[in-house]
Amino acid sequence: MDNKYQDLSTEERELALREHYREALLLLGEDPEREGLAKTPKRVTKAMQFLTQGYNQDPEAILRSAMFKEDYKQMVIVKDIDFYSLCEHHILPFYGKAHIGYIPNGYITGLSKLPRVVDVFARRLQVQERLTTQIKECIENTLKPLGVIVVLEAQHMCMQMRGVQKQNSITTTSDFTGAFKEAKTREEFLNLIKSK
């Protein structure tokens, strides 16, 4: 795909994006000069830059920044990681909880790094299925553990605000590898993430 904006500076991109949001307001029949909307293009631009900052971050570098040699071969779980993302189909939010488990194979990572990896991938235009797999693959490629499992539970505003308008639906996705292919190990993880 030819991207006519790829050679623009960060400042030029920001100004162009602002102008596009101003044009969108006009196309919706609004007056972008009225008091309540005068700063909206700037605000939306800043919000979108924040919500998609994951494109400019390296999740594997985040894990490597706190990788430690450790002879621990039991399950490590970080559960109930809040995440917020944007559905690439409607640019509407989906949000929920991520649960990550891995069995180290000589290396562990700082516990705060796993939620940061979730944030990097969530702060891109996404689908939940891809987000789940990207988190798993990042941990697998960087730590080379005996196994990784990722479970995401999310609510999608594109299903709640429009379309079928089902307010209480939750979508669950999972991806796993290595030791978690064994039903017993996977069941242990699932039981542990359910416990309070």
PDB file of N, CA and C in Angstrom, residues 62-104:
ATOM      1  N   ILE A  62      10.538  -4.559  25.668  1.00  0.00           N
ATOM      2  CA  ILE A  62      10.002  -4.358  27.024  1.00  0.00           C
ATOM      3  C   ILE A  62      10.273  -5.597  27.876  1.00  0.00           C
ATOM      4  N   LEU A  63      10.018  -6.782  27.328  1.00  0.00           N
ATOM      5  CA  LEU A  63      10.285  -8.015  28.082  1.00  0.00           C
ATOM      6  C   LEU A  63      11.776  -8.198  28.343  1.00  0.00           C
ATOM      7  N   ARG A  64      12.591  -7.928  27.321  1.00  0.00           N
ATOM      8  CA  ARG A  64      14.048  -8.103  27.468  1.00  0.00           C
ATOM      9  C   ARG A  64      14.646  -7.131  28.483  1.00  0.00           C
ATOM     10  N   SER A  65      13.989  -5.983  28.694  1.00  0.00           N
ATOM     11  CA  SER A  65      14.531  -4.974  29.618  1.00  0.00           C
ATOM     12  C   SER A  65      14.525  -5.453  31.073  1.00  0.00           C
ATOM     13  N   ALA A  66      13.786  -6.507  31.364  1.00  0.00           N
ATOM     14  CA  ALA A  66      13.737  -7.047  32.728  1.00  0.00           C
ATOM     15  C   ALA A  66      13.705  -8.569  32.671  1.00  0.00           C
ATOM     16  N   MET A  67      14.656  -9.141  31.938  1.00  0.00           N
ATOM     17  CA  MET A  67      14.762 -10.599  31.826  1.00  0.00           C
ATOM     18  C   MET A  67      15.837 -11.075  32.789  1.00  0.00           C
ATOM     19  N   PHE A  68      15.488 -12.072  33.586  1.00  0.00           N
ATOM     20  CA  PHE A  68      16.420 -12.548  34.596  1.00  0.00           C
ATOM     21  C   PHE A  68      16.566 -14.065  34.504  1.00  0.00           C
ATOM     22  N   LYS A  69      17.796 -14.535  34.654  1.00  0.00           N
ATOM     23  CA  LYS A  69      18.038 -15.977  34.715  1.00  0.00           C
ATOM     24  C   LYS A  69      17.448 -16.491  36.024  1.00  0.00           C
ATOM     25  N   GLU A  70      16.651 -17.522  35.920  1.00  0.00           N
ATOM     26  CA  GLU A  70      16.046 -18.082  37.129  1.00  0.00           C
ATOM     27  C   GLU A  70      15.676 -19.532  36.861  1.00  0.00           C
ATOM     28  N   ASP A  71      16.021 -20.406  37.792  1.00  0.00           N
ATOM     29  CA  ASP A  71      15.739 -21.829  37.636  1.00  0.00           C
ATOM     30  C   ASP A  71      14.393 -22.174  38.275  1.00  0.00           C
ATOM     31  N   TYR A  72      13.356 -21.520  37.812  1.00  0.00           N
ATOM     32  CA  TYR A  72      11.998 -21.747  38.314  1.00  0.00           C
ATOM     33  C   TYR A  72      11.196 -22.352  37.181  1.00  0.00           C
ATOM     34  N   LYS A  73      10.591 -23.508  37.421  1.00  0.00           N
ATOM     35  CA  LYS A  73       9.894 -24.203  36.341  1.00  0.00           C
ATOM     36  C   LYS A  73       8.417 -24.453  36.646  1.00  0.00           C
ATOM     37  N   GLN A  74       7.846 -23.604  37.488  1.00  0.00           N
ATOM     38  CA  GLN A  74       6.420 -23.710  37.784  1.00  0.00           C
ATOM     39  C   GLN A  74       5.686 -22.567  37.073  1.00  0.00           C
ATOM     40  N   MET A  75       4.374 -22.630  37.104  1.00  0.00           N
ATOM     41  CA  MET A  75       3.564 -21.641  36.396  1.00  0.00           C
ATOM     42  C   MET A  75       3.675 -20.253  37.027  1.00  0.00           C
ATOM     43  N   VAL A  76       3.819 -19.258  36.174  1.00  0.00           N
ATOM     44  CA  VAL A  76       3.769 -17.847  36.588  1.00  0.00           C
ATOM     45  C   VAL A  76       2.509 -17.269  35.937  1.00  0.00           C
ATOM     46  N   ILE A  77       1.652 -16.660  36.744  1.00  0.00           N
ATOM     47  CA  ILE A  77       0.392 -16.124  36.220  1.00  0.00           C
ATOM     48  C   ILE A  77       0.242 -14.662  36.629  1.00  0.00           C
ATOM     49  N   VAL A  78      -0.104 -13.839  35.674  1.00  0.00           N
ATOM     50  CA  VAL A  78      -0.566 -12.479  35.969  1.00  0.00           C
ATOM     51  C   VAL A  78      -1.977 -12.408  35.387  1.00  0.00           C
ATOM     52  N   LYS A  79      -2.955 -12.201  36.269  1.00  0.00           N
ATOM     53  CA  LYS A  79      -4.344 -12.221  35.808  1.00  0.00           C
ATOM     54  C   LYS A  79      -5.020 -10.877  36.038  1.00  0.00           C
ATOM     55  N   ASP A  80      -6.192 -10.736  35.454  1.00  0.00           N
ATOM     56  CA  ASP A  80      -7.007  -9.531  35.612  1.00  0.00           C
ATOM     57  C   ASP A  80      -6.273  -8.265  35.180  1.00  0.00           C
ATOM     58  N   ILE A  81      -5.566  -8.345  34.058  1.00  0.00           N
ATOM     59  CA  ILE A  81      -4.881  -7.175  33.501  1.00  0.00           C
ATOM     60  C   ILE A  81      -5.904  -6.393  32.678  1.00  0.00           C
ATOM     61  N   ASP A  82      -6.230  -5.197  33.127  1.00  0.00           N
ATOM     62  CA  ASP A  82      -7.168  -4.360  32.369  1.00  0.00           C
ATOM     63  C   ASP A  82      -6.546  -3.960  31.043  1.00  0.00           C
ATOM     64  N   PHE A  83      -7.335  -3.987  29.985  1.00  0.00           N
ATOM     65  CA  PHE A  83      -6.855  -3.471  28.702  1.00  0.00           C
ATOM     66  C   PHE A  83      -7.990  -2.760  27.977  1.00  0.00           C
ATOM     67  N   TYR A  84      -7.590  -1.827  27.128  1.00  0.00           N
ATOM     68  CA  TYR A  84      -8.515  -1.052  26.298  1.00  0.00           C
ATOM     69  C   TYR A  84      -7.935  -1.015  24.900  1.00  0.00           C
ATOM     70  N   SER A  85      -8.753  -1.325  23.921  1.00  0.00           N
ATOM     71  CA  SER A  85      -8.281  -1.323  22.548  1.00  0.00           C
ATOM     72  C   SER A  85      -9.359  -0.737  21.647  1.00  0.00           C
ATOM     73  N   LEU A  86      -9.022  -0.596  20.367  1.00  0.00           N
ATOM     74  CA  LEU A  86      -9.979  -0.105  19.380  1.00  0.00           C
ATOM     75  C   LEU A  86     -10.192  -1.164  18.317  1.00  0.00           C
ATOM     76  N   CYS A  87     -11.444  -1.517  18.099  1.00  0.00           N
ATOM     77  CA  CYS A  87     -11.810  -2.464  17.050  1.00  0.00           C
ATOM     78  C   CYS A  87     -11.468  -1.847  15.696  1.00  0.00           C
ATOM     79  N   GLU A  88     -10.725  -2.582  14.884  1.00  0.00           N
ATOM     80  CA  GLU A  88     -10.310  -2.024  13.590  1.00  0.00           C
ATOM     81  C   GLU A  88     -11.459  -1.922  12.589  1.00  0.00           C
ATOM     82  N   HIS A  89     -12.564  -2.576  12.857  1.00  0.00           N
ATOM     83  CA  HIS A  89     -13.687  -2.532  11.920  1.00  0.00           C
ATOM     84  C   HIS A  89     -14.537  -1.278  12.068  1.00  0.00           C
ATOM     85  N   HIS A  90     -14.671  -0.774  13.310  1.00  0.00           N
ATOM     86  CA  HIS A  90     -15.537   0.382  13.546  1.00  0.00           C
ATOM     87  C   HIS A  90     -14.827   1.510  14.287  1.00  0.00           C
ATOM     88  N   ILE A  91     -13.579   1.287  14.681  1.00  0.00           N
ATOM     89  CA  ILE A  91     -12.820   2.237  15.510  1.00  0.00           C
ATOM     90  C   ILE A  91     -13.632   2.578  16.773  1.00  0.00           C
ATOM     91  N   LEU A  92     -14.250   1.561  17.340  1.00  0.00           N
ATOM     92  CA  LEU A  92     -14.938   1.690  18.617  1.00  0.00           C
ATOM     93  C   LEU A  92     -14.187   0.857  19.648  1.00  0.00           C
ATOM     94  N   PRO A  93     -14.263   1.235  20.922  1.00  0.00           N
ATOM     95  CA  PRO A  93     -13.494   0.522  21.945  1.00  0.00           C
ATOM     96  C   PRO A  93     -13.987  -0.906  22.193  1.00  0.00           C
ATOM     97  N   PHE A  94     -13.019  -1.759  22.539  1.00  0.00           N
ATOM     98  CA  PHE A  94     -13.336  -2.997  23.231  1.00  0.00           C
ATOM     99  C   PHE A  94     -12.375  -3.071  24.402  1.00  0.00           C
ATOM    100  N   TYR A  95     -12.841  -3.644  25.483  1.00  0.00           N
ATOM    101  CA  TYR A  95     -12.066  -3.569  26.721  1.00  0.00           C
ATOM    102  C   TYR A  95     -12.377  -4.785  27.586  1.00  0.00           C
ATOM    103  N   GLY A  96     -11.454  -5.092  28.475  1.00  0.00           N
ATOM    104  CA  GLY A  96     -11.683  -6.233  29.343  1.00  0.00           C
ATOM    105  C   GLY A  96     -10.474  -6.594  30.157  1.00  0.00           C
ATOM    106  N   LYS A  97     -10.305  -7.899  30.377  1.00  0.00           N
ATOM    107  CA  LYS A  97      -9.228  -8.421  31.213  1.00  0.00           C
ATOM    108  C   LYS A  97      -8.405  -9.427  30.420  1.00  0.00           C
ATOM    109  N   ALA A  98      -7.100  -9.348  30.621  1.00  0.00           N
ATOM    110  CA  ALA A  98      -6.176 -10.333  30.044  1.00  0.00           C
ATOM    111  C   ALA A  98      -5.622 -11.172  31.191  1.00  0.00           C
ATOM    112  N   HIS A  99      -5.443 -12.454  30.922  1.00  0.00           N
ATOM    113  CA  HIS A  99      -4.846 -13.385  31.886  1.00  0.00           C
ATOM    114  C   HIS A  99      -3.704 -14.085  31.156  1.00  0.00           C
ATOM    115  N   ILE A 100      -2.514 -14.030  31.735  1.00  0.00           N
ATOM    116  CA  ILE A 100      -1.328 -14.598  31.091  1.00  0.00           C
ATOM    117  C   ILE A 100      -0.667 -15.589  32.034  1.00  0.00           C
ATOM    118  N   GLY A 101      -0.294 -16.732  31.487  1.00  0.00           N
ATOM    119  CA  GLY A 101       0.481 -17.704  32.241  1.00  0.00           C
ATOM    120  C   GLY A 101       1.642 -18.192  31.401  1.00  0.00           C
ATOM    121  N   TYR A 102       2.779 -18.428  32.043  1.00  0.00           N
ATOM    122  CA  TYR A 102       3.896 -19.046  31.334  1.00  0.00           C
ATOM    123  C   TYR A 102       4.691 -19.898  32.302  1.00  0.00           C
ATOM    124  N   ILE A 103       5.377 -20.887  31.758  1.00  0.00           N
ATOM    125  CA  ILE A 103       6.245 -21.759  32.555  1.00  0.00           C
ATOM    126  C   ILE A 103       7.671 -21.479  32.104  1.00  0.00           C
ATOM    127  N   PRO A 104       8.472 -20.865  32.978  1.00  0.00           N
ATOM    128  CA  PRO A 104       9.818 -20.447  32.588  1.00  0.00           C
ATOM    129  C   PRO A 104      10.711 -21.616  32.177  1.00  0.00           C
TER     130      PRO A 104
END
